[in-house]
Tab-separated table of C-alpha atoms in Angstrom:
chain	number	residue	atom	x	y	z
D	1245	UNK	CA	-20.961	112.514	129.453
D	1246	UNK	CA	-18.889	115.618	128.701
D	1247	UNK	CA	-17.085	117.476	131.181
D	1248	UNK	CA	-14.708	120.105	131.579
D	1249	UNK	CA	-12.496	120.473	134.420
D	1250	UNK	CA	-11.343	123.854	135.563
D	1251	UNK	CA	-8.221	123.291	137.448
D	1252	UNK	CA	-4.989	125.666	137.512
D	1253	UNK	CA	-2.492	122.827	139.432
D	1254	UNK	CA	-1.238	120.061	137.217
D	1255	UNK	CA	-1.023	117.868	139.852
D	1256	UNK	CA	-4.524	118.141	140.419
D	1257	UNK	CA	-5.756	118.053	137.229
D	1258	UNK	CA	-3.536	114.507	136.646
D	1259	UNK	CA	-4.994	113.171	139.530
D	1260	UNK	CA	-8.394	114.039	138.422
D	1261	UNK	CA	-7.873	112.180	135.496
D	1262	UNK	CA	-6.437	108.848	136.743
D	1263	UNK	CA	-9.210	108.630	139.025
D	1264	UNK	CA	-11.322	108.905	136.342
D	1265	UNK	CA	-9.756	106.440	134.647
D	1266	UNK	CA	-9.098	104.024	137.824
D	1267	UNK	CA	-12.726	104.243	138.160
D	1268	UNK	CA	-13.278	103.302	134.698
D	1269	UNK	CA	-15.712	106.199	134.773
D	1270	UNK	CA	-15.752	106.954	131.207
D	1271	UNK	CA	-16.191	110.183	130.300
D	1272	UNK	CA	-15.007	113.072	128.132
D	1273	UNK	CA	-12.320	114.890	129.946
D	1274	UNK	CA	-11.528	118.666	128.950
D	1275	UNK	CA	-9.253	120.174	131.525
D	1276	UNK	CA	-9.000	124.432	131.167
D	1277	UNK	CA	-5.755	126.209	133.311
D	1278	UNK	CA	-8.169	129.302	134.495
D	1279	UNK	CA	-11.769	130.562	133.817
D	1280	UNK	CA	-10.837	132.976	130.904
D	1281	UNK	CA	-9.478	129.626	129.080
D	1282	UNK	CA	-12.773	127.574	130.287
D	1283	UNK	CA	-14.709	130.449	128.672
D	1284	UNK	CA	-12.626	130.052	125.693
D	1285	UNK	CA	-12.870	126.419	125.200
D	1286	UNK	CA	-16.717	126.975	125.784
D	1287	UNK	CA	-17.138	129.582	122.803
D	1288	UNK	CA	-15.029	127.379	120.622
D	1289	UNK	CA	-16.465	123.857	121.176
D	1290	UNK	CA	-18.937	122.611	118.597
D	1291	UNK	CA	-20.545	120.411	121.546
D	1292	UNK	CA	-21.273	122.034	124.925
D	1293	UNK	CA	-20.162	120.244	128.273
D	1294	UNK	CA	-22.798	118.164	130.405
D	1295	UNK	CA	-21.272	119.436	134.162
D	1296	UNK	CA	-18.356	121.707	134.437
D	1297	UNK	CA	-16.332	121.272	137.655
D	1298	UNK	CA	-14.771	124.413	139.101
D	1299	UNK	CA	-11.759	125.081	141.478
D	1300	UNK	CA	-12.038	128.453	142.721
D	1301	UNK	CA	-8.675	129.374	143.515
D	1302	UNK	CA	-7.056	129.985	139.907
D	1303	UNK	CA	-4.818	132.501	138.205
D	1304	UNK	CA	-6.432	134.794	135.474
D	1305	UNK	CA	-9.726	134.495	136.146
D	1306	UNK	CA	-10.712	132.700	139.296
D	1307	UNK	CA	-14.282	130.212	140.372
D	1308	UNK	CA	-16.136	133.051	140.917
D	1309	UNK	CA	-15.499	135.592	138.084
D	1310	UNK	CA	-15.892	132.072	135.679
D	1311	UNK	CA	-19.214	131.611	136.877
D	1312	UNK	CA	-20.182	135.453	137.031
D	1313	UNK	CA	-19.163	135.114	133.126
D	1314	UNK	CA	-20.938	132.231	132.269
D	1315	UNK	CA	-24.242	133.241	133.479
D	1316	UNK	CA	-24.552	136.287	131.323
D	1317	UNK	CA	-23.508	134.016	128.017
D	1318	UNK	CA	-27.018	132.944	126.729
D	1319	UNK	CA	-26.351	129.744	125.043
D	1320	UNK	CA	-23.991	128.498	127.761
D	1321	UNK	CA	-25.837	129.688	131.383
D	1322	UNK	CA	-27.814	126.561	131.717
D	1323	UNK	CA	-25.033	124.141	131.966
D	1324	UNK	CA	-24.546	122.241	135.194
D	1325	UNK	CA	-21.388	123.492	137.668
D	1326	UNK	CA	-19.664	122.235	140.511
D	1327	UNK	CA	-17.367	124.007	142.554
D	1328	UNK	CA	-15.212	120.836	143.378
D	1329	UNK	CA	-12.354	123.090	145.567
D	1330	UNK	CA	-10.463	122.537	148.626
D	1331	UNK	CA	-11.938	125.745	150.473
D	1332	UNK	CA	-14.034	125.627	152.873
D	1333	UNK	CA	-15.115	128.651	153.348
D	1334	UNK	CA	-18.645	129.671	154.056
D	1335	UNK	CA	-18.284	133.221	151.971
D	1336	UNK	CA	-17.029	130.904	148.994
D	1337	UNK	CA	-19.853	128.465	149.284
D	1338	UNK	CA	-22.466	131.521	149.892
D	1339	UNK	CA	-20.773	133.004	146.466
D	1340	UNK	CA	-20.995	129.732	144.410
D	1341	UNK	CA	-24.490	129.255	145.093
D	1342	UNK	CA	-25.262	132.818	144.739
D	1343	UNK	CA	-23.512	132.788	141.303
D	1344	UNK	CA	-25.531	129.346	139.968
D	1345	UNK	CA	-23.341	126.248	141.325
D	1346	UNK	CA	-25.991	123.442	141.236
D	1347	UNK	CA	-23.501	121.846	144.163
D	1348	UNK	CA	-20.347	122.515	146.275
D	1349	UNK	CA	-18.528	119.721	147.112
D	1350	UNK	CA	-14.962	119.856	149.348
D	1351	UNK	CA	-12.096	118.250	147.310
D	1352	UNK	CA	-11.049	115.723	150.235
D	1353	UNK	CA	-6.752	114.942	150.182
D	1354	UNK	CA	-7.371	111.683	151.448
D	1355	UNK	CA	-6.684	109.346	148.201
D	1356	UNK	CA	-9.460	107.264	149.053
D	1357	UNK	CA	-12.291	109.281	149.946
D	1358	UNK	CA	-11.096	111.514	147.086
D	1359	UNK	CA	-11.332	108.484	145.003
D	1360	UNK	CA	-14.695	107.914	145.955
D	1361	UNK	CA	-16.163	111.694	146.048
D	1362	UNK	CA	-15.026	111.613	142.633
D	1363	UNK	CA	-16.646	108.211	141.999
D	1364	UNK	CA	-20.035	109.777	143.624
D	1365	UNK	CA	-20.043	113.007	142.214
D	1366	UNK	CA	-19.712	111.472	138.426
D	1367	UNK	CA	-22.049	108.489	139.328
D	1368	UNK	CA	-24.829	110.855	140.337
D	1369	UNK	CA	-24.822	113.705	137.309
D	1370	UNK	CA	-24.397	111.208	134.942
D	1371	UNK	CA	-27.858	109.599	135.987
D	1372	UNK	CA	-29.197	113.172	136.513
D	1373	UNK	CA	-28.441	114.640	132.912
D	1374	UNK	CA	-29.387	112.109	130.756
């Protein structure tokens, strides 16, 4: 499974990725800084992401305006998003589904249960898209 992994912190993003591959997860990790660089990536890429997972706090272009973006590109609107984000905000949530997020989930700072949200969340699409 592809993914791409919006996510502005390095810190973040590295721990992301060594949960993925803790979990021995195994899949194909493409990490953008903003959303103008995740839209990027998308109209470059020969192959198209499975699930994209979205912070929505991030410099540039933030969650929102990414997904705003994404729905009015034709060939690239259908793919799966998650707003995987530390806010818990009811407007945010209310804007991500409004704007096409197929789930919200609340990135947890707990190592463990972040460990294993991250376990579940991958788990799941990865039986759900294929």
């Amino acid at each position: 499974m592809k993914v791409l992994l919006l996510e502005d912190v390095l810190l973040e993003q590295l721990r992301f990725q060594r949960t993925i591959e803790i979990l021995d997860l195994k899949i194909d990790l493409t990490i953008a800084n903003n959303g103008k660089e995740g839209i990027l990536l998308l109209k470059n890429e020969k192959t198209i992401p499975d699930l994209i997972l979205i912070d929505l706090n991030m410099p540039g272009q933030n969650g929102i305006e990414f997904l705003k973006e994404l729905k009015t590109l034709p060939n690239l609107k259908n793919i799966r998003t998650i707003a995987f984000t530390t806010s818990n905000d009811p407007q945010d949530i209310d804007m991500c589904y409004e704007n096409g997020v197929s789930s919200f989930i609340h990135k947890p700072m707990n190592p463990s249960l972040y460990k294993e949200t991250v376990k579940l969340l991958i788990t799941y699409w990865k039986m759900n898209i294929q």
